[in-house]
CSV table of N, CA and C in Angstrom, one decimal:
chain,number,residue,atom,x,y,z
A,1,MET,N,1.6,1.9,3.2
A,1,MET,CA,1.5,0.7,2.4
A,1,MET,C,0.2,-0.1,2.7
A,2,ALA,N,-0.1,-0.1,4.0
A,2,ALA,CA,-1.4,-0.9,4.3
A,2,ALA,C,-2.6,-0.1,4.0
A,3,GLU,N,-3.7,-0.8,3.6
A,3,GLU,CA,-4.9,-0.1,3.4
A,3,GLU,C,-5.9,-0.5,4.5
A,4,ASN,N,-6.9,0.2,4.7
A,4,ASN,CA,-7.9,0.0,5.7
A,4,ASN,C,-9.3,0.0,5.1
A,5,PHE,N,-10.1,-1.0,5.4
A,5,PHE,CA,-11.4,-1.1,4.9
A,5,PHE,C,-12.3,-1.7,6.1
A,6,LYS,N,-13.3,-0.9,6.5
A,6,LYS,CA,-14.2,-1.3,7.6
A,6,LYS,C,-13.4,-1.8,8.8
A,7,GLY,N,-12.3,-1.1,9.1
A,7,GLY,CA,-11.5,-1.5,10.3
A,7,GLY,C,-10.5,-2.6,10.1
A,8,ILE,N,-10.5,-3.2,8.9
A,8,ILE,CA,-9.5,-4.3,8.6
A,8,ILE,C,-8.3,-3.7,7.9
A,9,GLU,N,-7.2,-3.9,8.5
A,9,GLU,CA,-5.9,-3.4,7.9
A,9,GLU,C,-5.4,-4.6,7.0
A,10,PHE,N,-5.1,-4.2,5.7
A,10,PHE,CA,-4.6,-5.3,4.8
A,10,PHE,C,-3.6,-4.7,3.8
A,11,ILE,N,-2.9,-5.6,3.2
A,11,ILE,CA,-2.0,-5.3,2.1
A,11,ILE,C,-2.5,-6.0,0.8
A,12,ARG,N,-2.4,-5.4,-0.3
A,12,ARG,CA,-2.6,-6.0,-1.6
A,12,ARG,C,-1.3,-6.6,-2.1
A,13,ILE,N,-1.3,-7.8,-2.5
A,13,ILE,CA,-0.1,-8.4,-3.1
A,13,ILE,C,0.3,-7.7,-4.3
A,14,SER,N,-0.6,-7.3,-5.1
A,14,SER,CA,-0.3,-6.6,-6.4
A,14,SER,C,0.4,-5.2,-6.2
A,15,SER,N,0.3,-4.7,-5.0
A,15,SER,CA,1.0,-3.4,-4.7
A,15,SER,C,2.4,-3.6,-4.2
A,16,LEU,N,2.8,-4.8,-4.0
A,16,LEU,CA,4.2,-5.1,-3.4
A,16,LEU,C,5.2,-5.1,-4.6
A,17,PRO,N,6.5,-4.9,-4.2
A,17,PRO,CA,7.6,-5.1,-5.2
A,17,PRO,C,7.5,-6.5,-5.8
A,18,GLN,N,8.0,-6.6,-7.0
A,18,GLN,CA,7.9,-7.9,-7.8
A,18,GLN,C,8.5,-9.1,-7.0
A,19,GLU,N,9.7,-8.8,-6.4
A,19,GLU,CA,10.3,-9.9,-5.6
A,19,GLU,C,9.4,-10.4,-4.5
A,20,GLN,N,8.8,-9.5,-3.8
A,20,GLN,CA,7.9,-9.9,-2.7
A,20,GLN,C,6.7,-10.6,-3.2
A,21,LYS,N,6.1,-10.2,-4.3
A,21,LYS,CA,5.0,-10.8,-4.9
A,21,LYS,C,5.3,-12.3,-5.2
A,22,ASP,N,6.4,-12.5,-5.9
A,22,ASP,CA,6.8,-13.9,-6.2
A,22,ASP,C,7.0,-14.7,-5.0
A,23,GLN,N,7.7,-14.2,-4.0
A,23,GLN,CA,7.9,-14.9,-2.7
A,23,GLN,C,6.6,-15.3,-2.0
A,24,ILE,N,5.7,-14.3,-2.0
A,24,ILE,CA,4.4,-14.5,-1.3
A,24,ILE,C,3.6,-15.6,-2.0
A,25,TRP,N,3.5,-15.5,-3.4
A,25,TRP,CA,2.7,-16.6,-4.1
A,25,TRP,C,3.3,-18.0,-3.9
A,26,GLN,N,4.6,-18.0,-3.6
A,26,GLN,CA,5.2,-19.3,-3.4
A,26,GLN,C,5.3,-19.8,-1.9
A,27,SER,N,5.4,-18.9,-1.0
A,27,SER,CA,5.6,-19.3,0.4
A,27,SER,C,4.6,-18.9,1.4
A,28,PHE,N,3.7,-18.0,1.0
A,28,PHE,CA,2.7,-17.6,2.0
A,28,PHE,C,1.5,-18.6,2.1
A,29,GLN,N,1.0,-18.8,3.3
A,29,GLN,CA,-0.1,-19.7,3.5
A,29,GLN,C,-1.3,-19.2,2.6
A,30,GLN,N,-1.7,-20.0,1.6
A,30,GLN,CA,-2.7,-19.7,0.6
A,30,GLN,C,-4.1,-19.4,1.3
A,31,ASP,N,-4.3,-20.1,2.4
A,31,ASP,CA,-5.6,-19.9,3.0
A,31,ASP,C,-5.7,-18.6,3.8
A,32,LYS,N,-4.6,-17.8,3.9
A,32,LYS,CA,-4.6,-16.5,4.5
A,32,LYS,C,-4.7,-15.4,3.5
A,33,ILE,N,-4.8,-15.7,2.2
A,33,ILE,CA,-5.0,-14.7,1.1
A,33,ILE,C,-6.5,-14.6,1.0
A,34,ILE,N,-7.0,-13.4,1.2
A,34,ILE,CA,-8.5,-13.1,1.3
A,34,ILE,C,-8.9,-12.2,0.1
A,35,LYS,N,-10.3,-12.3,0.0
A,35,LYS,CA,-10.9,-11.4,-1.0
A,35,LYS,C,-11.7,-10.3,-0.2
A,36,ILE,N,-11.6,-9.1,-0.8
A,36,ILE,CA,-12.4,-8.0,-0.2
A,36,ILE,C,-13.2,-7.3,-1.3
A,37,VAL,N,-14.5,-7.1,-1.1
A,37,VAL,CA,-15.3,-6.3,-2.0
A,37,VAL,C,-15.4,-4.9,-1.5
A,38,LYS,N,-14.9,-4.0,-2.3
A,38,LYS,CA,-14.9,-2.6,-1.9
A,38,LYS,C,-15.4,-1.7,-3.1
A,39,ASP,N,-16.4,-1.0,-2.9
A,39,ASP,CA,-17.0,-0.1,-3.9
A,39,ASP,C,-17.3,-1.0,-5.1
A,40,GLN,N,-17.9,-2.1,-4.9
A,40,GLN,CA,-18.3,-3.1,-6.0
A,40,GLN,C,-17.1,-3.6,-6.8
A,41,ALA,N,-15.9,-3.5,-6.3
A,41,ALA,CA,-14.7,-4.0,-6.9
A,41,ALA,C,-14.2,-5.2,-6.1
A,42,LEU,N,-13.9,-6.3,-6.7
A,42,LEU,CA,-13.4,-7.4,-6.0
A,42,LEU,C,-11.8,-7.4,-6.0
A,43,MET,N,-11.3,-7.3,-4.8
A,43,MET,CA,-9.8,-7.4,-4.6
A,43,MET,C,-9.5,-8.8,-4.1
A,44,ASN,N,-8.9,-9.6,-4.9
A,44,ASN,CA,-8.7,-11.0,-4.5
A,44,ASN,C,-7.3,-11.4,-4.2
A,45,ASP,N,-6.5,-10.4,-3.9
A,45,ASP,CA,-5.1,-10.6,-3.5
A,45,ASP,C,-4.7,-9.9,-2.2
A,46,CYS,N,-5.6,-10.0,-1.2
A,46,CYS,CA,-5.4,-9.3,0.0
A,46,CYS,C,-4.8,-10.2,1.1
A,47,ILE,N,-4.0,-9.6,2.0
A,47,ILE,CA,-3.4,-10.3,3.1
A,47,ILE,C,-3.6,-9.3,4.3
A,48,LEU,N,-4.1,-9.9,5.4
A,48,LEU,CA,-4.2,-9.1,6.6
A,48,LEU,C,-2.8,-8.5,7.0
A,49,TYR,N,-2.7,-7.2,7.4
A,49,TYR,CA,-1.5,-6.6,7.6
A,49,TYR,C,-0.6,-7.3,8.7
A,50,GLN,N,-1.3,-7.8,9.7
A,50,GLN,CA,-0.5,-8.5,10.8
A,50,GLN,C,0.1,-9.8,10.2
A,51,ASP,N,-0.6,-10.5,9.3
A,51,ASP,CA,-0.1,-11.7,8.7
A,51,ASP,C,1.1,-11.4,7.8
A,52,TYR,N,1.0,-10.2,7.1
A,52,TYR,CA,2.1,-9.8,6.2
A,52,TYR,C,3.3,-9.5,7.1
A,53,LEU,N,3.2,-8.8,8.2
A,53,LEU,CA,4.3,-8.5,9.1
A,53,LEU,C,4.9,-9.8,9.6
A,54,SER,N,4.1,-10.7,10.0
A,54,SER,CA,4.7,-12.0,10.5
A,54,SER,C,5.4,-12.7,9.4
A,55,TRP,N,4.9,-12.7,8.2
A,55,TRP,CA,5.6,-13.3,7.0
A,55,TRP,C,6.9,-12.6,6.7
A,56,LEU,N,6.9,-11.3,6.8
A,56,LEU,CA,8.2,-10.5,6.6
A,56,LEU,C,9.2,-10.9,7.6
A,57,ASP,N,8.8,-11.0,8.9
A,57,ASP,CA,9.7,-11.4,9.9
A,57,ASP,C,10.3,-12.8,9.7
A,58,GLN,N,9.5,-13.7,9.3
A,58,GLN,CA,10.0,-15.0,9.0
A,58,GLN,C,11.0,-15.0,7.8
A,59,GLN,N,10.7,-14.2,6.8
A,59,GLN,CA,11.6,-14.1,5.7
A,59,GLN,C,13.0,-13.6,6.1
A,60,LYS,N,13.0,-12.7,7.0
A,60,LYS,CA,14.3,-12.1,7.5
A,60,LYS,C,15.2,-13.2,8.1
A,61,HIS,N,14.6,-14.2,8.7
A,61,HIS,CA,15.3,-15.2,9.5
A,61,HIS,C,15.7,-16.4,8.6
A,62,LEU,N,15.2,-16.4,7.3
A,62,LEU,CA,15.6,-17.5,6.4
A,62,LEU,C,16.9,-17.3,5.8
A,63,PRO,N,17.7,-18.3,5.6
A,63,PRO,CA,19.0,-18.1,5.0
A,63,PRO,C,18.8,-17.7,3.5
A,64,LYS,N,19.6,-16.8,3.1
A,64,LYS,CA,19.5,-16.3,1.7
A,64,LYS,C,20.0,-17.4,0.7
A,65,SER,N,19.3,-17.5,-0.4
A,65,SER,CA,19.7,-18.5,-1.4
A,65,SER,C,20.2,-17.8,-2.6
A,66,ASN,N,21.1,-18.5,-3.3
A,66,ASN,CA,21.6,-17.9,-4.6
A,66,ASN,C,20.8,-18.3,-5.7
A,67,THR,N,19.8,-19.2,-5.5
A,67,THR,CA,19.0,-19.6,-6.6
A,67,THR,C,17.8,-18.6,-6.8
A,68,THR,N,17.4,-18.6,-8.1
A,68,THR,CA,16.3,-17.7,-8.4
A,68,THR,C,15.0,-18.4,-8.2
A,69,ILE,N,14.0,-17.6,-7.7
A,69,ILE,CA,12.7,-18.1,-7.5
A,69,ILE,C,11.9,-18.0,-8.8
A,70,SER,N,11.4,-19.2,-9.2
A,70,SER,CA,10.6,-19.1,-10.4
A,70,SER,C,9.2,-18.7,-10.1
A,71,SER,N,8.6,-18.1,-11.0
A,71,SER,CA,7.2,-17.6,-10.8
A,71,SER,C,6.2,-18.7,-11.0
A,72,SER,N,5.3,-18.8,-10.1
A,72,SER,CA,4.2,-19.8,-10.3
A,72,SER,C,2.9,-19.2,-10.4
A,73,PRO,N,2.0,-19.8,-11.1
A,73,PRO,CA,0.6,-19.2,-11.3
A,73,PRO,C,-0.1,-19.1,-9.9
A,74,ARG,N,-1.0,-18.2,-9.9
A,74,ARG,CA,-1.8,-17.9,-8.7
A,74,ARG,C,-2.7,-19.1,-8.4
A,75,PRO,N,-2.9,-19.4,-7.2
A,75,PRO,CA,-3.8,-20.5,-6.8
A,75,PRO,C,-5.3,-20.2,-7.3
A,76,ALA,N,-6.0,-21.2,-7.5
A,76,ALA,CA,-7.4,-21.1,-7.9
A,76,ALA,C,-8.4,-20.9,-6.8
A,77,PHE,N,-8.0,-20.9,-5.6
A,77,PHE,CA,-8.9,-20.8,-4.4
A,77,PHE,C,-8.5,-19.6,-3.5
A,78,PHE,N,-9.5,-19.0,-2.9
A,78,PHE,CA,-9.4,-17.9,-2.0
A,78,PHE,C,-10.5,-18.0,-1.0
A,79,LYS,N,-10.3,-17.3,0.1
A,79,LYS,CA,-11.4,-17.1,1.1
A,79,LYS,C,-12.0,-15.8,0.9
A,80,LEU,N,-13.3,-15.7,1.1
A,80,LEU,CA,-14.0,-14.4,1.0
A,80,LEU,C,-14.1,-13.7,2.4
A,81,ALA,N,-13.6,-12.5,2.4
A,81,ALA,CA,-13.6,-11.8,3.7
A,81,ALA,C,-14.8,-10.9,3.9
A,82,PHE,N,-15.3,-10.3,2.8
A,82,PHE,CA,-16.4,-9.4,2.9
A,82,PHE,C,-17.2,-9.6,1.6
A,83,LYS,N,-18.5,-9.4,1.7
A,83,LYS,CA,-19.3,-9.5,0.5
A,83,LYS,C,-20.3,-8.4,0.6
């Protein structure tokens, strides 16, 4: 599931199941979502693999809610990891 580029292990949010995508866009620290340029293509929905694992671990410890998570638009800001 994790990808590797120049020694950086990361996850693309777009490659995750829909439920996780929605949860990440709502609860993940937005300043940890990075951009990676690979083969002249910009991937602007990347998370370091270790940050993803930490987030997953936190989600396991949260009480489950019966409410549905509404989808929110993507934030307009990202950090650039590689150029």
